Each structure stands twice: as structure tokens, then as C-alpha cells.
Tab-separated table of C-alpha atoms and ligand atoms in Angstrom:
chain	number	residue	atom	x	y	z
A	1392	MET	CA	0.000	0.000	0.000
A	1393	SER	CA	1.528	3.343	-0.997
A	1394	ARG	CA	1.596	6.614	0.966
A	1395	ARG	CA	-1.618	8.618	0.511
A	1396	ILE	CA	-0.797	11.964	-1.094
A	1397	PRO	CA	-3.093	14.710	-2.444
A	1398	PHE	CA	-3.816	14.852	-6.160
A	1399	SER	CA	-5.272	17.322	-8.649
A	1400	ILE	CA	-7.151	16.968	-11.909
A	1401	GLU	CA	-6.772	18.766	-15.250
A	1402	PHE	CA	-9.548	19.458	-17.779
A	1403	PHE	CA	-9.624	21.287	-21.077
A	1404	PRO	CA	-12.625	23.491	-21.950
A	1405	PRO	CA	-14.871	21.590	-24.413
A	1406	ALA	CA	-15.787	23.300	-27.676
A	1407	THR	CA	-19.443	22.192	-27.796
A	1408	PRO	CA	-22.457	22.279	-25.440
A	1409	GLU	CA	-22.505	18.439	-25.540
A	1410	GLY	CA	-18.855	18.388	-24.469
A	1411	MET	CA	-19.623	20.821	-21.630
A	1412	ASP	CA	-22.482	18.565	-20.504
A	1413	LYS	CA	-20.298	15.482	-20.564
A	1414	LEU	CA	-17.578	17.276	-18.594
A	1415	ARG	CA	-20.066	18.059	-15.804
A	1416	GLY	CA	-20.611	14.323	-15.370
A	1417	VAL	CA	-16.864	13.634	-15.455
A	1418	ARG	CA	-16.271	16.350	-12.857
A	1419	GLU	CA	-18.975	14.962	-10.558
A	1420	GLN	CA	-17.511	11.482	-10.815
A	1421	LEU	CA	-13.920	12.606	-10.130
A	1422	ALA	CA	-15.017	14.985	-7.344
A	1423	THR	CA	-16.120	11.952	-5.306
A	1424	LEU	CA	-12.425	10.913	-5.126
A	1425	GLY	CA	-11.528	14.139	-3.292
A	1426	PRO	CA	-9.004	15.963	-5.516
A	1427	GLU	CA	-7.293	19.039	-4.091
A	1428	PHE	CA	-8.281	21.173	-7.104
A	1429	PHE	CA	-9.353	21.026	-10.741
A	1430	SER	CA	-7.271	22.973	-13.254
A	1431	VAL	CA	-8.651	24.108	-16.617
A	1432	THR	CA	-6.398	24.723	-19.609
A	1433	TYR	CA	-6.360	27.922	-21.630
A	1434	GLY	CA	-5.818	28.124	-25.385
A	1435	ALA	CA	-2.774	30.300	-25.988
A	1436	GLY	CA	-3.632	33.631	-27.565
A	1437	GLY	CA	-6.925	33.641	-25.624
A	1438	SER	CA	-8.737	31.275	-28.001
A	1439	THR	CA	-10.631	29.502	-25.172
A	1440	ARG	CA	-10.945	32.467	-22.853
A	1441	ASP	CA	-14.736	32.358	-22.363
A	1442	ARG	CA	-14.976	28.564	-22.250
A	1443	THR	CA	-12.131	28.271	-19.746
A	1444	LEU	CA	-13.876	30.805	-17.537
A	1445	GLN	CA	-17.208	29.020	-17.853
A	1446	VAL	CA	-15.723	25.691	-16.739
A	1447	VAL	CA	-13.878	27.424	-13.884
A	1448	ARG	CA	-17.080	29.202	-12.808
A	1449	GLU	CA	-18.999	25.920	-12.707
A	1450	ILE	CA	-16.298	24.176	-10.672
A	1451	CYS	CA	-16.291	27.016	-8.119
A	1452	ALA	CA	-20.110	27.103	-8.060
A	1453	ALA	CA	-20.064	23.397	-7.130
A	1454	GLY	CA	-17.999	24.335	-4.058
A	1455	LEU	CA	-14.742	22.898	-5.466
A	1456	ASP	CA	-11.359	24.579	-5.978
A	1457	ALA	CA	-10.555	25.588	-9.558
A	1458	ALA	CA	-7.211	26.669	-10.985
A	1459	PRO	CA	-7.484	28.377	-14.366
A	1460	HIS	CA	-4.443	28.128	-16.612
A	1461	LEU	CA	-3.398	31.494	-18.005
A	1462	SER	CA	-0.934	31.902	-20.832
A	1463	CYS	CA	0.738	35.203	-21.600
A	1464	ILE	CA	1.901	34.872	-25.199
A	1465	GLY	CA	-0.048	37.398	-27.279
A	1466	ALA	CA	-1.462	39.027	-24.128
A	1467	THR	CA	-1.171	42.592	-22.871
A	1468	GLN	CA	-0.807	43.758	-19.290
A	1469	ALA	CA	-4.342	45.149	-19.493
A	1470	SER	CA	-5.806	41.823	-20.643
A	1471	ILE	CA	-4.035	39.916	-17.848
A	1472	ARG	CA	-5.295	42.502	-15.348
A	1473	ASP	CA	-8.850	41.838	-16.606
A	1474	HIS	CA	-8.358	38.108	-16.138
A	1475	LEU	CA	-7.139	38.588	-12.575
A	1476	ALA	CA	-10.233	40.696	-11.803
A	1477	GLU	CA	-12.467	37.942	-13.198
A	1478	PHE	CA	-10.656	35.254	-11.208
A	1479	ARG	CA	-11.065	37.335	-8.053
A	1480	GLU	CA	-14.762	37.774	-8.705
A	1481	ILE	CA	-15.286	34.016	-9.199
A	1482	GLY	CA	-13.328	33.120	-6.050
A	1483	VAL	CA	-10.258	31.590	-7.699
A	1484	LYS	CA	-7.277	31.137	-5.351
A	1485	ARG	CA	-4.799	29.365	-7.640
A	1486	ILE	CA	-3.520	30.082	-11.167
A	1487	VAL	CA	-1.364	27.953	-13.491
A	1488	ALA	CA	0.808	30.636	-15.146
A	1489	LEU	CA	2.293	29.797	-18.549
A	1490	ARG	CA	3.858	31.320	-21.590
A	1491	GLY	CA	1.879	29.145	-24.023
A	1492	ASP	CA	2.700	28.845	-27.723
A	1493	LEU	CA	1.831	31.513	-30.259
A	1494	PRO	CA	-1.083	30.122	-32.329
A	1495	SER	CA	-0.387	29.826	-36.062
A	1496	GLY	CA	-1.485	32.947	-37.892
A	1497	MET	CA	-1.030	35.122	-34.802
A	1498	ALA	CA	1.935	37.393	-35.396
A	1499	ASP	CA	1.891	39.732	-32.392
A	1500	PRO	CA	3.649	38.119	-29.398
A	1501	GLY	CA	2.125	40.750	-27.090
A	1502	GLU	CA	3.717	42.296	-24.015
A	1503	PHE	CA	5.146	39.168	-22.340
A	1504	ARG	CA	7.925	36.985	-23.717
A	1505	TYR	CA	8.258	34.268	-21.097
A	1506	ALA	CA	6.269	32.805	-18.218
A	1507	ASN	CA	8.573	34.361	-15.585
A	1508	GLU	CA	7.363	37.787	-16.758
A	1509	LEU	CA	3.754	36.699	-16.247
A	1510	VAL	CA	4.496	35.403	-12.740
A	1511	GLU	CA	6.251	38.675	-11.896
A	1512	PHE	CA	3.312	40.691	-13.219
A	1513	ILE	CA	0.710	38.661	-11.281
A	1514	ARG	CA	2.722	39.096	-8.069
A	1515	ALA	CA	3.108	42.844	-8.705
A	1516	GLU	CA	-0.642	43.182	-9.310
A	1517	SER	CA	-1.958	40.920	-6.582
A	1518	GLY	CA	0.784	40.202	-4.049
A	1519	LYS	CA	0.246	36.853	-2.340
A	1520	GLU	CA	-3.444	36.627	-3.255
A	1521	PHE	CA	-3.009	33.661	-5.606
A	1522	VAL	CA	-1.075	30.415	-5.378
A	1523	ILE	CA	0.903	30.438	-8.645
A	1524	GLU	CA	1.756	27.151	-10.321
A	1525	VAL	CA	4.260	27.092	-13.197
A	1526	ALA	CA	5.287	24.416	-15.697
A	1527	ALA	CA	8.461	22.345	-15.298
A	1528	TYR	CA	10.111	20.020	-17.824
A	1529	PRO	CA	12.135	17.099	-16.381
A	1530	GLU	CA	12.964	16.058	-19.975
A	1531	THR	CA	13.640	19.695	-21.063
A	1532	HIS	CA	11.247	21.975	-22.941
A	1533	PRO	CA	11.393	21.153	-26.685
A	1534	GLN	CA	12.327	24.718	-27.702
A	1535	ALA	CA	15.011	25.202	-25.064
A	1536	ARG	CA	18.561	25.900	-26.302
A	1537	SER	CA	19.882	23.389	-23.772
A	1538	ALA	CA	18.893	21.550	-20.611
A	1539	ASP	CA	20.881	24.107	-18.606
A	1540	SER	CA	19.197	27.125	-20.198
A	1541	ASP	CA	15.812	25.520	-19.525
A	1542	PHE	CA	16.814	24.977	-15.913
A	1543	ALA	CA	17.810	28.658	-15.692
A	1544	ALA	CA	14.397	29.594	-17.145
A	1545	PHE	CA	12.703	27.459	-14.487
A	1546	ARG	CA	14.713	29.170	-11.764
A	1547	LYS	CA	13.575	32.570	-13.082
A	1548	LYS	CA	9.953	31.524	-12.652
A	1549	VAL	CA	10.635	30.543	-9.057
A	1550	GLU	CA	12.494	33.794	-8.384
A	1551	ALA	CA	9.584	35.714	-9.891
A	1552	GLY	CA	7.322	34.219	-7.217
A	1553	ALA	CA	6.007	30.809	-8.335
A	1554	SER	CA	4.602	28.843	-5.398
A	1555	SER	CA	4.785	25.390	-6.935
A	1556	ALA	CA	5.431	23.614	-10.254
A	1557	ILE	CA	3.610	20.953	-12.246
A	1558	THR	CA	5.690	18.931	-14.678
A	1559	GLN	CA	5.079	17.963	-18.259
A	1560	TYR	CA	4.134	14.291	-18.280
A	1561	PHE	CA	6.892	11.692	-18.541
A	1562	TYR	CA	7.225	7.919	-18.358
A	1563	ASN	CA	10.805	7.896	-17.143
A	1564	ALA	CA	10.807	8.387	-13.370
A	1565	ASP	CA	14.593	8.933	-13.354
A	1566	ALA	CA	14.154	12.141	-15.387
A	1567	TYR	CA	11.821	13.476	-12.684
A	1568	PHE	CA	14.054	12.450	-9.780
A	1569	TYR	CA	17.135	13.925	-11.447
A	1570	PHE	CA	15.291	17.195	-12.097
A	1571	VAL	CA	14.100	17.440	-8.478
A	1572	GLU	CA	17.604	16.667	-7.226
A	1573	SER	CA	19.050	19.447	-9.423
A	1574	VAL	CA	16.410	21.879	-8.175
A	1575	ARG	CA	17.184	21.059	-4.539
A	1576	ARG	CA	20.944	21.285	-5.161
A	1577	ALA	CA	20.306	24.788	-6.508
A	1578	GLY	CA	18.720	25.671	-3.160
A	1579	ILE	CA	15.149	25.798	-4.510
A	1580	GLU	CA	12.531	24.338	-2.156
A	1581	THR	CA	9.517	24.761	-4.474
A	1582	PRO	CA	7.316	21.624	-4.655
A	1583	ILE	CA	7.621	19.845	-8.010
A	1584	VAL	CA	4.389	17.986	-8.694
A	1585	PRO	CA	4.609	15.279	-11.367
A	1586	GLY	CA	2.080	15.538	-14.199
A	1587	ILE	CA	0.658	12.080	-14.934
A	1588	MET	CA	-0.799	11.182	-18.339
A	1589	PRO	CA	-2.967	8.040	-18.304
A	1590	ILE	CA	-2.769	6.173	-21.612
A	1591	ALA	CA	-5.991	5.646	-23.563
A	1592	SER	CA	-4.664	5.619	-27.132
A	1593	PHE	CA	-1.043	4.889	-28.009
A	1594	ILE	CA	-1.298	6.517	-31.462
A	1595	LYS	CA	-2.573	9.803	-30.043
A	1596	LEU	CA	-0.059	9.686	-27.204
A	1597	ALA	CA	2.847	9.105	-29.608
A	1598	ARG	CA	1.789	12.040	-31.804
A	1599	PHE	CA	1.341	14.412	-28.876
A	1600	SER	CA	4.545	13.313	-27.158
A	1601	GLU	CA	6.565	14.264	-30.202
A	1602	SER	CA	5.285	17.853	-30.138
A	1603	CYS	CA	5.689	18.377	-26.391
A	1604	GLY	CA	9.032	16.599	-26.035
A	1605	ALA	CA	7.943	13.738	-23.756
A	1606	GLU	CA	9.850	10.513	-24.346
A	1607	ILE	CA	8.009	7.222	-24.669
A	1608	PRO	CA	10.660	4.641	-23.736
A	1609	GLN	CA	11.441	2.088	-26.423
A	1610	TRP	CA	10.281	-0.897	-24.355
A	1611	MET	CA	6.849	0.713	-23.919
A	1612	ARG	CA	6.621	1.800	-27.552
A	1613	ARG	CA	7.404	-1.695	-28.865
A	1614	LYS	CA	4.894	-3.287	-26.529
A	1615	PHE	CA	2.135	-0.838	-27.545
A	1616	GLU	CA	2.948	-1.305	-31.230
A	1617	GLY	CA	2.545	-5.053	-30.757
A	1618	PHE	CA	-1.053	-4.569	-29.602
A	1619	GLY	CA	-2.077	-3.022	-32.942
A	1620	ASP	CA	-5.635	-1.747	-32.474
A	1621	ASP	CA	-6.478	-4.033	-29.548
A	1622	ALA	CA	-7.862	-1.251	-27.320
A	1623	ASP	CA	-8.355	-3.501	-24.269
A	1624	SER	CA	-4.717	-4.612	-24.211
A	1625	ILE	CA	-3.516	-1.030	-24.726
A	1626	ARG	CA	-5.683	0.116	-21.834
A	1627	ALA	CA	-4.590	-2.715	-19.521
A	1628	PHE	CA	-0.876	-2.309	-20.273
A	1629	GLY	CA	-1.122	1.495	-20.070
A	1630	LEU	CA	-2.789	1.279	-16.661
A	1631	ASP	CA	-0.144	-1.104	-15.340
A	1632	VAL	CA	2.740	1.030	-16.609
A	1633	VAL	CA	1.311	4.266	-15.215
A	1634	THR	CA	0.390	2.648	-11.880
A	1635	THR	CA	3.973	1.412	-11.492
A	1636	LEU	CA	5.324	4.861	-12.423
A	1637	CYS	CA	3.068	6.520	-9.831
A	1638	GLU	CA	4.042	3.984	-7.154
A	1639	ARG	CA	7.710	4.729	-7.772
A	1640	LEU	CA	7.051	8.449	-7.583
A	1641	ILE	CA	5.090	8.150	-4.353
A	1642	ALA	CA	7.784	5.951	-2.807
A	1643	GLY	CA	10.328	8.579	-3.948
A	1644	GLY	CA	8.581	11.312	-1.962
A	1645	VAL	CA	6.479	13.356	-4.431
A	1646	PRO	CA	4.330	15.964	-2.643
A	1647	SER	CA	1.214	15.328	-4.783
A	1648	MET	CA	0.197	14.330	-8.327
A	1649	HIS	CA	-1.547	16.105	-11.169
A	1650	PHE	CA	-3.595	13.970	-13.578
A	1651	TYR	CA	-4.008	15.032	-17.211
A	1652	THR	CA	-7.466	13.518	-17.685
A	1653	LEU	CA	-8.229	14.684	-21.234
A	1654	ASN	CA	-11.772	15.065	-19.849
A	1655	GLN	CA	-12.161	11.301	-19.315
A	1656	ALA	CA	-12.957	9.953	-15.849
A	1657	ALA	CA	-12.358	6.213	-16.191
A	1658	LEU	CA	-8.549	5.866	-16.345
A	1659	THR	CA	-7.786	8.565	-13.768
A	1660	SER	CA	-10.432	7.152	-11.469
A	1661	GLU	CA	-8.964	3.655	-11.756
A	1662	LEU	CA	-5.430	4.956	-11.123
A	1663	VAL	CA	-6.478	6.968	-8.074
A	1664	LYS	CA	-8.214	3.892	-6.647
A	1665	ARG	CA	-5.311	1.547	-7.398
A	1666	LEU	CA	-2.936	3.971	-5.674
A	1667	GLY	CA	-5.221	4.350	-2.663
A	1668	LEU	CA	-5.396	8.136	-3.065
A	1669	ALA	CA	-9.191	8.537	-2.912
A	1670	GLN	CA	-10.337	10.492	0.130
B	1332	FAD	P1	8.470	29.315	-20.339
B	1332	FAD	O1	8.789	28.877	-18.963
B	1332	FAD	O2	8.435	30.779	-20.615
B	1332	FAD	O3	9.521	28.601	-21.308
B	1332	FAD	C1	9.336	28.583	-22.705
B	1332	FAD	C2	10.657	28.347	-23.430
B	1332	FAD	O4	11.446	29.525	-23.377
B	1332	FAD	C3	11.525	27.243	-22.840
B	1332	FAD	O5	12.214	26.630	-23.898
B	1332	FAD	C4	12.500	27.994	-21.925
B	1332	FAD	O6	13.728	27.300	-21.791
B	1332	FAD	C5	12.680	29.305	-22.688
B	1332	FAD	N1	12.803	30.463	-21.763
B	1332	FAD	C6	12.007	30.740	-20.713
B	1332	FAD	N2	12.379	31.903	-20.124
B	1332	FAD	C7	13.429	32.352	-20.836
B	1332	FAD	C8	14.232	33.514	-20.743
B	1332	FAD	N3	13.996	34.426	-19.778
B	1332	FAD	N4	15.218	33.671	-21.670
B	1332	FAD	C9	15.434	32.751	-22.645
B	1332	FAD	N5	14.684	31.626	-22.789
B	1332	FAD	C10	13.706	31.443	-21.897
B	1332	FAD	N6	-0.208	25.422	-23.032
B	1332	FAD	C11	-1.329	26.106	-23.324
B	1332	FAD	O7	-1.424	26.713	-24.388
B	1332	FAD	N7	-2.396	26.157	-22.467
B	1332	FAD	C12	-2.381	25.525	-21.273
B	1332	FAD	O8	-3.335	25.587	-20.515
B	1332	FAD	C13	-1.187	24.784	-20.914
B	1332	FAD	N8	-1.084	24.162	-19.737
B	1332	FAD	C14	0.091	23.537	-19.406
B	1332	FAD	C15	0.211	22.975	-18.115
B	1332	FAD	C16	1.381	22.330	-17.746
B	1332	FAD	C17	1.485	21.752	-16.347
B	1332	FAD	C18	2.471	22.227	-18.669
B	1332	FAD	C19	3.714	21.502	-18.266
B	1332	FAD	C20	2.360	22.799	-19.929
B	1332	FAD	C21	1.187	23.467	-20.304
B	1332	FAD	N9	1.047	24.082	-21.551
B	1332	FAD	C22	-0.107	24.761	-21.861
B	1332	FAD	C23	2.140	24.028	-22.534
B	1332	FAD	C24	3.052	25.264	-22.429
B	1332	FAD	O9	2.312	26.430	-22.670
B	1332	FAD	C25	4.159	25.118	-23.477
B	1332	FAD	O10	5.026	24.081	-23.104
B	1332	FAD	C26	4.925	26.393	-23.790
B	1332	FAD	O11	5.742	26.145	-24.945
B	1332	FAD	C27	5.871	26.849	-22.696
B	1332	FAD	O12	5.205	27.418	-21.655
B	1332	FAD	P2	6.009	27.721	-20.286
B	1332	FAD	O13	5.084	28.418	-19.377
B	1332	FAD	O14	6.666	26.510	-19.811
B	1332	FAD	O15	7.093	28.753	-20.861
């Protein structure tokens, strides 16, 4: 039996009323497991602004804690100030502060270049009002010049006032442990929460992992490839692999876990139960 640690849940804002309806059911189901908070992603450049806010509003109205993601690429100081006022009005206490990626066709990068500038701005505007989460990349951000420059960028976010970090997902626990060790050696005490991606479809996971720089180890890749389109075997193997990863992380002392649910309840729910994390 592993140590019981807190966990959080991530949603993206659905594009259709049917998707919004389905998400309400998913949220209700996952809420019974007792997550610390639900975070809601934000399309860079503001493309999901209203939908993100709607999902966040509904989570707060249900008496749960919501953490909107907020990306700064393409934004102005005035637009971020408006967001902070809206968050305040809804009762938000936690923000996931990101740079985001400039959407194709959008030329104006706006008034912020990197996430550390957003963190600094939020702190200057609102002091300690919000818990600020930032992104961390144990396997290095794909656009970084080097692992060291990415580490320096992470440190800047902490120095700007980040409270805690959530990592990009990974399947190599050593990458996470090495990253945390480097952070601690640098004298940084910020909690580094591993982001956990349950595996529903290997093809989709492989495509997405290439763009975000997450490695799928060869032994896993070959095993998944061998299943072809046998969805049950993919699901069963994926659950076993991710459960083992989470058990290693918990045994290694992680403070909590953040589940990338892709708006599906089943796999996250099963993982939380297997790990004994349900409240
Ligand atoms: P930054 O920390 O600013 O880093 C971006 C790149 O610039 C890195 O390569 C870094 O090494 C480099 N860099 C940073 N600062 C400096 C500097 N001062 N000088 C030189 N180089 C620098 N994307 C979304 O669009 N919406 C979301 O809701 C969303 N949620 C996410 C949640 C999590 C937990 C994670 C891990 C990622 C999320 N992303 C999201 C993806 C994220 O927006 C992208 O990975 C984006 O490319 C980088 O954002 P960042 O905040 O990590 O940027």
C-alpha cells in the first residue's frame, strides 16, 4: 500500500455544449475521489478564454477549488489585469501561469515573452493573493537551447514568485528524480508535482509526445505497437505502466500528483483507486 498523497485533476474546456455537458458528469464522478483542485487549460492567444472561464465558474459554483491556466503569449498587461479581476470575482485562489505557444497565424507576441514575466506581473498586481503554479520540464522543454538554459528559465519563474510547479508528463521516473535533485541542489525548495498522463490511445499519445518533447521509452513503444488496435490490451498495459510509475514516484517522496485527464474519468479514477489516493 503506498503513501496517501493529495492529487489534482486537469480538464480542457470543451468546444461544444454536448462536451460541456459530458464534462459536468466527469467532474462529478472525479469529485467523489476528493481531488485538491481542478485545473482548466487555456488556449494560448486567448482562443478559449470564455470557455475556460465558464468551466472554472462551474467548478467554483459546485464548491470545489478551480485553478485556471493562463498563458501570456499574445497578451497585454491590461488583458491579464482583466483576467485577474475575473478570477477574483469568481473566487479563484490558484492560477497555473504559462507562456503558451503563439497560435499559427497570430503574429503579435504581445507584451510578455516568457512565463517568468507573467508570474512577476501577477505578483506585482496581486501580491500573495493567488497560489501560482508554473510548468516544469524534467525532460527539457522542446524549444530550449539546452537543458541548462531551460533549468535557468525554471529558476527565473521561481524567483519571480512561483509557489509550486507541475511537470510535463513523462514515463521515465529517473528524469523526474534527477530534475528534483538538481532543483534542490540549486537551493530551490519549491514543490515539483509530477504531471501524470494516463494512456488511452497509443497513437494519439505518440503524436502528442513528439510535439511536447515527452519521451516514450522504447520498451513501452514496442509493446504498444505489438497490440495493434487491440484497445483492451492497450488500456490494460497502459494502466499497469502508469500505476507502477506513480508507485515509484510516491515511494520517492512526491508531494502530490496532477492527472491530465483529457476530460475522461475512467482511467484517472482507476489509477487513483489503485494507488489508494481517494479520500
Ligand atoms: P516558459 O517557462 O516561458 O519557457 C518557454 C521556453 O522559453 C523554454 O524553452 C524555456 O527554456 C525558454 N525560456 C524561458 N524563459 C526564458 C528567458 N527568460 N530567456 C530565454 N529563454 C527562456 N499550453 C497552453 O497553451 N495552455 C495551457 O493551458 C497549458 N497548460 C500547461 C500545463 C502544464 C502543467 C504544462 C507543463 C504545460 C502546459 N502548456 C499549456 C504548454 C506550455 O504552454 C508550453 O510548453 C509552452 O511552450 C511553454 O510554456 P512555459 O510556461 O513553460 O514557458
